[in-house]
């Protein structure tokens, strides 16, 4: 027997929305026609779920959240676009997530990701699985964050920036260049401060693996040769190394350039662009 759906009498839930088994909808929440809410999800008071949204199972959406409204983009022309939310996503109070620009495109929040209070996820942003985004961080359009990244509160991201897997961005950081995988980035302007050691340990990376990643970045940021030459040489310098291959793949896909490495007080060079 399917678990009962519980909808508060003051909620407005369209009969054309797809509501899964065991969904709970709180007071004055709005779920528009076309929205899809997965089994076991919970929508708290005053949340607004637009018709562009497809939400997975066991998500928890807190008060005053807005998901799927029109993007803040001059190029948007009311085309049909979407927001896709994975399973087990936690979205806290006052978060806003906008649907994409461009016919058929999506804004995506991956399974297991947490968005804490007051975050903004703009059009065409892709957040990977098991990311943690802390209070009031803001992603401009087309930002791409890979899986298991941790984003500090009040940090801001330029359009088209990419953040690599297992990276950590410090609170109030200004991110205008791409953040490499496994790194820890902080500051305004942001600089790479080293590896995300704590995050790597928590996710089961061994000392040997962390040492290999550090060696790859030591070569990449050495400044001995140009960026393009260093990227091209990574897999030759570290043959068969999975981390060198991943970092090289990431670096080849950059649109904003790599975040510089912090060289200490008064740093003006910071290594490779």
Short mmCIF file of C-alpha atoms in Angstrom, two decimals:
data_model
loop_
_atom_site.label_atom_id
_atom_site.label_comp_id
_atom_site.label_asym_id
_atom_site.label_seq_id
_atom_site.Cartn_x
_atom_site.Cartn_y
_atom_site.Cartn_z
CA UNK A 1 0.00 0.00 0.00
CA UNK A 2 1.32 3.45 -0.96
CA UNK A 3 2.05 5.88 1.84
CA UNK A 4 -0.56 8.64 2.09
CA UNK A 5 0.04 12.14 0.77
CA UNK A 6 -0.52 14.85 3.40
CA UNK A 7 -1.38 18.32 2.08
CA UNK A 8 -2.20 21.17 4.46
CA UNK A 9 -5.64 22.72 3.77
CA UNK A 10 -4.09 26.13 3.05
CA UNK A 11 -1.58 24.80 0.50
CA UNK A 12 -2.26 25.33 -3.22
CA UNK A 13 -1.37 22.15 -5.11
CA UNK A 14 -2.37 21.86 -8.75
CA UNK A 15 -4.25 18.76 -9.82
CA UNK A 16 -1.88 18.77 -12.83
CA UNK A 17 1.19 18.38 -10.61
CA UNK A 18 2.63 14.88 -10.09
CA UNK A 19 2.83 14.17 -6.36
CA UNK A 20 4.57 10.98 -5.25
CA UNK A 21 3.65 8.65 -2.42
CA UNK A 22 4.19 9.92 1.10
CA UNK A 23 4.76 13.56 0.10
CA UNK A 24 3.96 16.15 2.79
CA UNK A 25 3.07 19.73 1.86
CA UNK A 26 2.97 22.44 4.52
CA UNK A 27 0.79 25.54 5.07
CA UNK A 28 0.49 28.03 2.20
CA UNK A 29 2.96 26.18 -0.01
CA UNK A 30 2.36 26.42 -3.78
CA UNK A 31 2.99 23.62 -6.28
CA UNK A 32 2.17 24.67 -9.84
CA UNK A 33 0.87 22.62 -12.79
CA UNK A 34 3.52 20.38 -14.34
CA UNK A 35 5.71 20.12 -11.25
CA UNK A 36 6.86 16.62 -10.26
CA UNK A 37 7.53 15.82 -6.60
CA UNK A 38 9.18 12.46 -5.84
CA UNK A 39 8.10 9.94 -3.22
CA UNK A 40 8.71 10.84 0.41
CA UNK A 41 9.60 14.47 -0.23
CA UNK A 42 8.56 17.20 2.17
CA UNK A 43 7.61 20.76 1.18
CA UNK A 44 7.44 23.19 4.10
CA UNK A 45 5.28 26.29 4.60
CA UNK A 46 5.29 29.06 1.97
CA UNK A 47 7.63 27.23 -0.40
CA UNK A 48 6.85 27.80 -4.10
CA UNK A 49 7.54 25.02 -6.61
CA UNK A 50 7.01 26.13 -10.21
CA UNK A 51 5.84 23.91 -13.05
CA UNK A 52 9.33 23.65 -14.54
CA UNK A 53 10.56 21.55 -11.60
CA UNK A 54 11.21 17.81 -11.47
CA UNK A 55 12.18 16.71 -7.95
CA UNK A 56 13.47 13.30 -6.87
CA UNK A 57 12.69 11.18 -3.83
CA UNK A 58 13.08 12.11 -0.16
CA UNK A 59 13.91 15.77 -0.70
CA UNK A 60 13.24 18.30 2.05
CA UNK A 61 12.38 21.85 0.98
CA UNK A 62 12.20 24.41 3.79
CA UNK A 63 10.17 27.58 4.26
CA UNK A 64 10.08 30.47 1.76
CA UNK A 65 12.10 28.65 -0.88
CA UNK A 66 11.44 29.40 -4.57
CA UNK A 67 12.35 26.73 -7.12
CA UNK A 68 11.88 27.03 -10.87
CA UNK A 69 11.00 30.69 -11.39
CA UNK A 70 12.11 32.59 -14.51
CA UNK A 71 15.85 33.34 -14.85
CA UNK A 72 17.33 36.80 -14.37
CA UNK A 73 18.69 36.86 -17.91
CA UNK A 74 18.06 39.40 -20.66
CA UNK A 75 18.34 36.60 -23.24
CA UNK A 76 15.44 34.64 -21.75
CA UNK A 77 12.41 34.60 -24.04
CA UNK A 78 9.90 32.46 -22.12
CA UNK A 79 11.17 29.30 -23.78
CA UNK A 80 10.45 25.93 -22.17
CA UNK A 81 13.23 25.19 -19.68
CA UNK A 82 13.56 23.22 -16.48
CA UNK A 83 14.98 22.65 -13.01
CA UNK A 84 15.96 19.09 -12.13
CA UNK A 85 16.50 18.14 -8.48
CA UNK A 86 17.98 14.74 -7.58
CA UNK A 87 17.12 12.44 -4.67
CA UNK A 88 17.79 13.22 -0.99
CA UNK A 89 18.40 16.92 -1.58
CA UNK A 90 18.11 19.30 1.38
CA UNK A 91 17.17 22.91 0.57
CA UNK A 92 16.92 25.28 3.51
CA UNK A 93 15.00 28.52 4.03
CA UNK A 94 14.94 31.35 1.46
CA UNK A 95 16.87 29.52 -1.25
CA UNK A 96 16.11 30.55 -4.85
CA UNK A 97 16.75 28.30 -7.85
CA UNK A 98 15.96 29.62 -11.34
CA UNK A 99 15.12 27.58 -14.41
CA UNK A 100 17.52 27.60 -17.34
CA UNK A 101 17.83 29.82 -20.40
CA UNK A 102 17.74 28.18 -23.83
CA UNK A 103 15.05 25.84 -25.14
CA UNK A 104 15.09 22.50 -23.32
CA UNK A 105 17.99 23.36 -21.01
CA UNK A 106 18.12 22.59 -17.28
CA UNK A 107 19.37 23.97 -14.01
CA UNK A 108 20.49 20.93 -11.99
CA UNK A 109 21.00 20.10 -8.31
CA UNK A 110 22.54 16.64 -7.89
CA UNK A 111 21.42 13.94 -5.46
CA UNK A 112 22.52 14.26 -1.86
CA UNK A 113 23.40 17.95 -2.13
CA UNK A 114 22.67 20.43 0.67
CA UNK A 115 21.79 24.06 -0.03
CA UNK A 116 21.80 26.04 3.19
CA UNK A 117 19.84 29.19 4.03
CA UNK A 118 19.63 32.01 1.51
CA UNK A 119 21.66 30.49 -1.36
CA UNK A 120 20.98 31.53 -4.96
CA UNK A 121 21.34 29.12 -7.89
CA UNK A 122 21.00 30.98 -11.19
CA UNK A 123 20.01 29.74 -14.65
CA UNK A 124 21.90 26.84 -16.23
CA UNK A 125 23.92 26.12 -13.08
CA UNK A 126 24.87 22.49 -12.54
CA UNK A 127 25.61 21.35 -8.99
CA UNK A 128 26.99 17.82 -8.74
CA UNK A 129 26.09 15.13 -6.25
CA UNK A 130 26.84 15.41 -2.52
CA UNK A 131 27.89 19.04 -2.58
CA UNK A 132 27.48 21.29 0.47
CA UNK A 133 26.65 24.94 -0.20
CA UNK A 134 26.73 27.14 2.88
CA UNK A 135 24.51 30.12 3.74
CA UNK A 136 24.02 32.85 1.16
CA UNK A 137 26.48 31.62 -1.43
CA UNK A 138 25.55 32.82 -4.92
CA UNK A 139 26.11 31.14 -8.29
CA UNK A 140 25.79 33.24 -11.45
CA UNK A 141 24.53 31.66 -14.67
CA UNK A 142 26.23 28.61 -16.19
CA UNK A 143 28.42 27.82 -13.18
CA UNK A 144 29.34 24.12 -12.94
CA UNK A 145 30.27 22.55 -9.59
CA UNK A 146 31.50 18.95 -9.58
CA UNK A 147 30.58 16.30 -6.99
CA UNK A 148 31.55 16.52 -3.30
CA UNK A 149 32.57 20.17 -3.47
CA UNK A 150 32.09 22.32 -0.34
CA UNK A 151 31.16 25.98 -0.82
CA UNK A 152 31.62 28.52 1.98
CA UNK A 153 29.01 31.04 3.03
CA UNK A 154 28.63 34.39 1.25
CA UNK A 155 30.97 33.28 -1.54
CA UNK A 156 30.21 34.59 -5.04
CA UNK A 157 30.78 32.90 -8.41
CA UNK A 158 31.28 34.58 -11.79
CA UNK A 159 29.36 33.30 -14.81
CA UNK A 160 30.75 30.15 -16.45
CA UNK A 161 33.14 29.34 -13.58
CA UNK A 162 33.83 25.65 -13.00
CA UNK A 163 34.62 24.11 -9.60
CA UNK A 164 36.35 20.72 -9.56
CA UNK A 165 35.38 17.65 -7.55
CA UNK A 166 36.26 17.58 -3.82
CA UNK A 167 37.30 21.24 -3.88
CA UNK A 168 36.57 23.57 -0.97
CA UNK A 169 35.82 27.28 -1.37
CA UNK A 170 36.20 29.48 1.71
CA UNK A 171 33.55 31.82 3.04
CA UNK A 172 33.21 35.22 1.34
CA UNK A 173 35.58 34.15 -1.47
CA UNK A 174 35.28 35.88 -4.86
CA UNK A 175 35.53 33.20 -7.55
CA UNK A 176 36.30 34.59 -11.00
CA UNK A 177 38.50 31.75 -12.27
CA UNK A 178 38.09 27.98 -12.30
CA UNK A 179 38.76 26.09 -9.06
CA UNK A 180 40.82 22.92 -9.65
CA UNK A 181 39.75 19.55 -8.22
CA UNK A 182 40.85 18.61 -4.69
CA UNK A 183 42.00 22.16 -3.92
CA UNK A 184 41.18 24.62 -1.16
CA UNK A 185 40.51 28.16 -2.37
CA UNK A 186 39.97 31.34 -0.37
CA UNK A 187 40.23 35.11 -0.58
CA UNK A 188 39.30 38.14 -2.68
CA UNK A 189 40.65 37.69 -5.25
CA UNK A 190 40.59 33.95 -4.62
CA UNK A 191 43.81 31.97 -4.50
CA UNK A 192 44.52 28.25 -4.15
CA UNK A 193 45.80 27.73 -0.60
CA UNK A 194 46.68 24.05 -0.94
CA UNK A 195 44.83 20.76 -1.05
CA UNK A 196 41.46 20.23 0.65
CA UNK A 197 43.15 17.87 3.09
CA UNK A 198 40.26 17.57 5.55
CA UNK A 199 37.73 16.94 2.79
CA UNK A 200 39.94 14.33 1.15
CA UNK A 201 40.46 12.50 4.44
CA UNK A 202 36.75 12.51 5.16
CA UNK A 203 36.08 11.01 1.75
CA UNK A 204 38.57 8.19 2.18
CA UNK A 205 41.57 9.46 0.21
CA UNK A 206 44.76 7.84 1.51
CA UNK A 207 48.02 9.59 2.35
CA UNK A 208 49.57 8.07 -0.78
CA UNK A 209 46.76 9.44 -2.96
CA UNK A 210 47.01 12.90 -1.41
CA UNK A 211 50.77 12.89 -2.01
CA UNK A 212 50.22 12.03 -5.68
CA UNK A 213 47.69 14.87 -6.10
CA UNK A 214 50.09 17.32 -4.43
CA UNK A 215 52.88 16.28 -6.80
CA UNK A 216 50.65 16.93 -9.82
CA UNK A 217 49.83 20.45 -8.62
CA UNK A 218 53.44 21.18 -7.72
CA UNK A 219 54.34 20.52 -11.33
CA UNK A 220 51.33 22.32 -12.80
CA UNK A 221 51.85 25.49 -10.75
CA UNK A 222 55.66 25.52 -10.77
CA UNK A 223 55.85 28.25 -13.42
CA UNK A 224 58.78 26.51 -15.07
CA UNK A 225 56.82 26.20 -18.31
CA UNK A 226 53.63 27.84 -19.61
CA UNK A 227 50.18 26.68 -18.59
CA UNK A 228 49.29 25.02 -21.87
CA UNK A 229 52.61 23.21 -21.97
CA UNK A 230 52.23 22.07 -18.37
CA UNK A 231 48.70 20.77 -18.96
CA UNK A 232 49.79 18.95 -22.11
CA UNK A 233 52.69 17.39 -20.24
CA UNK A 234 50.76 16.22 -17.17
CA UNK A 235 49.87 12.74 -18.35
CA UNK A 236 53.35 12.23 -19.82
CA UNK A 237 54.95 13.37 -16.56
CA UNK A 238 52.63 11.16 -14.48
CA UNK A 239 51.87 8.18 -16.75
CA UNK A 240 48.91 6.07 -15.66
CA UNK A 241 48.08 8.37 -12.74
CA UNK A 242 44.29 8.77 -12.45
CA UNK A 243 44.58 12.12 -10.67
CA UNK A 244 46.91 13.61 -13.28
CA UNK A 245 44.48 12.46 -15.99
CA UNK A 246 41.50 13.99 -14.17
CA UNK A 247 43.26 17.30 -13.50
CA UNK A 248 44.46 17.47 -17.10
CA UNK A 249 40.90 16.84 -18.36
CA UNK A 250 39.57 19.56 -16.05
CA UNK A 251 42.26 22.04 -17.11
CA UNK A 252 41.57 21.48 -20.81
CA UNK A 253 37.88 22.35 -20.31
CA UNK A 254 38.48 25.74 -18.66
CA UNK A 255 36.61 28.84 -19.75
CA UNK A 256 37.83 31.26 -17.09
CA UNK A 257 41.41 30.08 -16.48
CA UNK A 258 42.86 28.40 -13.39
CA UNK A 259 42.74 30.14 -10.04
CA UNK A 260 46.26 31.22 -9.06
CA UNK A 261 48.26 29.59 -6.28
CA UNK A 262 48.81 31.73 -3.20
CA UNK A 263 52.48 32.66 -2.74
CA UNK A 264 52.28 34.48 0.58
CA UNK A 265 51.76 38.07 1.66
CA UNK A 266 52.30 40.56 -1.12
CA UNK A 267 51.71 37.87 -3.72
CA UNK A 268 51.24 39.38 -7.17
CA UNK A 269 52.35 36.51 -9.38
CA UNK A 270 50.51 33.53 -7.93
CA UNK A 271 51.76 31.01 -10.43
CA UNK A 272 49.90 30.00 -13.56
CA UNK A 273 46.89 31.86 -14.89
#
